[in-house]
Short mmCIF file of C-alpha atoms in Angstrom, two decimals:
data_model
loop_
_atom_site.label_atom_id
_atom_site.label_comp_id
_atom_site.label_asym_id
_atom_site.label_seq_id
_atom_site.Cartn_x
_atom_site.Cartn_y
_atom_site.Cartn_z
CA MET U 10 0.00 0.00 0.00
CA THR U 11 2.79 2.45 0.79
CA GLU U 12 4.46 1.69 -2.52
CA ASP U 13 1.28 2.70 -4.37
CA PHE U 14 1.14 5.88 -2.39
CA PHE U 15 4.71 6.84 -3.32
CA ARG U 16 4.20 5.88 -6.98
CA LYS U 17 1.36 8.41 -7.28
CA LEU U 18 3.51 11.23 -5.91
CA SER U 19 5.63 13.44 -8.12
CA LYS U 20 9.38 13.81 -7.56
CA LYS U 21 8.87 17.23 -5.98
CA GLU U 22 6.31 15.84 -3.54
CA ILE U 23 8.56 12.91 -2.62
CA ASP U 24 11.47 15.29 -2.04
CA ALA U 25 9.25 17.45 0.17
CA LEU U 26 8.25 14.40 2.22
CA THR U 27 11.72 12.86 2.55
CA ASN U 28 14.06 15.86 2.70
CA VAL U 29 13.86 17.47 6.10
CA ASP U 30 15.13 21.01 6.15
CA LEU U 31 15.88 21.64 9.81
CA ALA U 32 16.19 25.40 9.34
CA SER U 33 12.68 25.82 7.93
CA HIS U 34 11.33 23.27 10.42
CA SER U 35 12.68 25.27 13.35
CA ASN U 36 11.09 28.45 11.93
CA THR U 37 7.71 26.70 11.82
CA ASN U 38 8.28 25.49 15.38
CA ILE U 39 9.06 29.05 16.55
CA ALA U 40 5.95 30.38 14.80
CA SER U 41 3.84 27.70 16.50
CA ARG U 42 5.32 28.62 19.88
CA ASN U 43 4.56 32.30 19.28
CA LEU U 44 0.99 31.42 18.33
CA LEU U 45 0.65 29.29 21.46
CA PHE U 46 1.98 32.14 23.62
CA LEU U 47 -0.53 34.55 22.08
CA LEU U 48 -3.34 32.05 22.55
CA LEU U 49 -2.47 31.50 26.20
CA SER U 50 -2.20 35.25 26.75
CA TYR U 51 -5.63 35.71 25.20
CA PHE U 52 -7.17 33.11 27.49
CA VAL U 53 -5.54 34.66 30.57
CA ILE U 54 -6.91 38.10 29.66
CA VAL U 55 -10.39 36.71 28.97
CA LEU U 56 -10.33 34.81 32.27
CA CYS U 57 -9.19 37.94 34.17
CA THR U 58 -11.88 40.06 32.50
CA LEU U 59 -14.62 37.54 33.24
CA THR U 60 -13.48 37.23 36.86
CA PHE U 61 -13.44 41.01 37.19
CA ILE U 62 -16.93 41.32 35.71
CA ILE U 63 -18.31 38.57 37.94
CA LEU U 64 -16.78 40.15 41.05
CA LYS U 65 -18.19 43.57 40.13
CA LYS U 66 -21.46 42.14 38.80
CA GLU U 67 -23.71 44.59 40.66
CA PHE U 68 -21.85 47.55 39.15
CA PHE U 69 -22.23 46.21 35.62
CA ILE U 70 -25.88 45.34 36.15
CA ASN U 71 -26.53 48.92 37.30
CA GLU U 72 -24.58 50.30 34.33
CA LEU U 73 -26.61 48.18 31.90
CA ARG U 74 -29.84 49.17 33.65
CA LEU U 75 -28.97 52.85 33.25
CA MET U 76 -27.61 52.58 29.71
CA GLU U 77 -30.42 50.50 28.25
CA ASN U 78 -33.16 51.95 30.48
CA VAL U 79 -34.49 48.52 31.50
CA ASP U 80 -35.46 46.86 34.74
CA LEU U 81 -33.01 45.05 37.01
CA GLN U 82 -33.88 41.50 35.90
CA PHE U 83 -33.47 42.28 32.21
CA ALA U 84 -30.12 43.96 32.87
CA GLU U 85 -28.93 40.93 34.82
CA ALA U 86 -30.08 38.60 32.04
CA THR U 87 -28.28 40.75 29.46
CA LEU U 88 -25.05 40.65 31.46
CA ASN U 89 -25.31 36.88 31.89
CA GLN U 90 -25.94 36.53 28.15
CA ARG U 91 -22.79 38.53 27.38
CA ILE U 92 -20.73 36.46 29.81
CA ILE U 93 -21.95 33.24 28.19
CA LYS U 94 -21.20 34.65 24.71
CA VAL U 95 -17.60 35.42 25.72
CA ILE U 96 -17.17 31.93 27.18
CA VAL U 97 -18.58 30.28 24.05
CA LEU U 98 -16.43 32.36 21.68
CA SER U 99 -13.32 31.60 23.76
CA ALA U 100 -14.16 27.89 23.76
CA ILE U 101 -14.59 27.96 19.97
CA ILE U 102 -11.16 29.58 19.58
CA GLY U 103 -9.64 26.99 21.93
CA VAL U 104 -11.18 24.01 20.17
CA SER U 105 -10.19 25.32 16.74
CA ALA U 106 -6.62 25.84 17.94
CA ILE U 107 -6.45 22.36 19.47
CA ILE U 108 -7.95 20.65 16.43
CA ASN U 109 -5.96 23.00 14.15
CA ARG U 110 -8.90 23.30 11.75
CA TYR U 111 -10.17 26.60 10.40
CA PHE U 112 -8.35 28.51 13.15
CA SER U 113 -7.79 31.62 11.04
CA LEU U 114 -11.42 31.78 9.91
CA ILE U 115 -12.79 31.32 13.44
CA ALA U 116 -10.32 33.83 14.86
CA VAL U 117 -11.40 36.39 12.24
CA LEU U 118 -15.08 35.82 13.07
CA VAL U 119 -14.42 36.20 16.82
CA PHE U 120 -12.32 39.29 16.08
CA VAL U 121 -15.19 40.88 14.14
CA ALA U 122 -17.72 39.95 16.85
CA ALA U 123 -15.44 41.38 19.54
CA ILE U 124 -14.92 44.63 17.63
CA PHE U 125 -18.65 45.13 17.07
CA GLY U 126 -19.42 44.28 20.71
CA LEU U 127 -16.81 46.75 21.92
CA VAL U 128 -18.04 49.52 19.66
CA ASP U 129 -21.64 48.88 20.69
CA ASP U 130 -20.83 48.90 24.41
CA PHE U 131 -18.59 51.93 24.20
CA SER U 132 -21.05 54.00 22.17
CA MET U 133 -23.88 53.05 24.52
CA ARG U 134 -21.74 53.93 27.53
CA ILE U 135 -20.86 57.35 26.11
CA THR U 136 -24.44 58.25 25.21
CA HIS U 137 -26.26 56.91 28.26
CA SER U 138 -23.93 56.62 31.23
CA ASP U 139 -23.35 59.31 33.82
CA ASP U 140 -19.64 58.52 33.98
CA PRO U 141 -18.55 56.73 30.78
CA PHE U 142 -14.89 56.79 31.80
CA SER U 143 -15.20 55.31 35.28
CA LEU U 144 -12.28 53.21 36.50
CA THR U 145 -14.18 49.93 36.27
CA ALA U 146 -15.59 50.54 32.80
CA SER U 147 -12.23 51.80 31.53
CA THR U 148 -10.41 48.75 32.93
CA VAL U 149 -12.80 46.37 31.18
CA THR U 150 -12.54 48.36 27.94
CA ILE U 151 -8.73 48.28 28.07
CA LEU U 152 -8.71 44.54 28.75
CA ARG U 153 -11.10 43.98 25.86
CA LEU U 154 -8.90 46.07 23.56
CA VAL U 155 -5.85 44.02 24.56
CA ALA U 156 -7.76 40.77 23.93
CA ILE U 157 -8.88 42.04 20.52
CA GLY U 158 -5.28 43.00 19.74
CA LEU U 159 -4.12 39.51 20.70
CA ILE U 160 -6.76 37.94 18.45
CA GLY U 161 -5.53 40.14 15.59
CA LYS U 162 -1.93 39.12 16.27
CA MET U 163 -2.96 35.45 16.37
CA ILE U 164 -4.67 35.87 13.00
CA LEU U 165 -1.55 37.42 11.49
CA GLN U 166 0.62 34.70 13.04
CA ALA U 167 -1.66 31.92 11.76
CA ILE U 168 -1.86 33.44 8.28
CA GLY U 169 1.91 33.86 8.17
CA GLU U 170 2.42 30.27 9.31
CA SER U 171 0.00 28.87 6.72
CA SER U 172 1.57 30.90 3.93
CA GLN U 173 5.00 29.49 4.86
CA LYS U 174 3.56 25.96 4.67
CA ASP U 175 2.02 26.74 1.28
CA MET U 176 5.36 27.99 -0.03
CA ASP U 177 7.17 24.87 1.23
CA PHE U 178 4.85 22.49 -0.64
CA PRO U 179 3.62 23.96 -3.94
#
């Protein structure tokens, strides 16, 4: 069976499978380590932000109640919905990174969702809140910006890594 497999391959493909270029292999390994570092940093920031929001839950419920002009139960449900959305999006990024399937596409989708969520929250906070630049709200906004930046860096890293693989095996 393996002989049939190698007979169907061209000389260039056989050379690519049998010739190991340690220099290019180490570059791919370094790129994978950088991507792993960015991914772990992203998860740490998301975990810190979620912990911060859960600890200051009453503050955020009151902010949502004031900004959206709704009752307390609806504001609490909205906050819980946003927390669950962040957890699900982070889990999707983690699973796609572990499986190594469609990571760039999923990271781009999460990046777009995070940008739109940040813009929506920030514009609502500016137009409806008494103090849009409070310490708590600013801390969460900064952490979200850093997480979005890390997602963008992961996308660039993943795209750069896949383009190197494409160039190695035409």
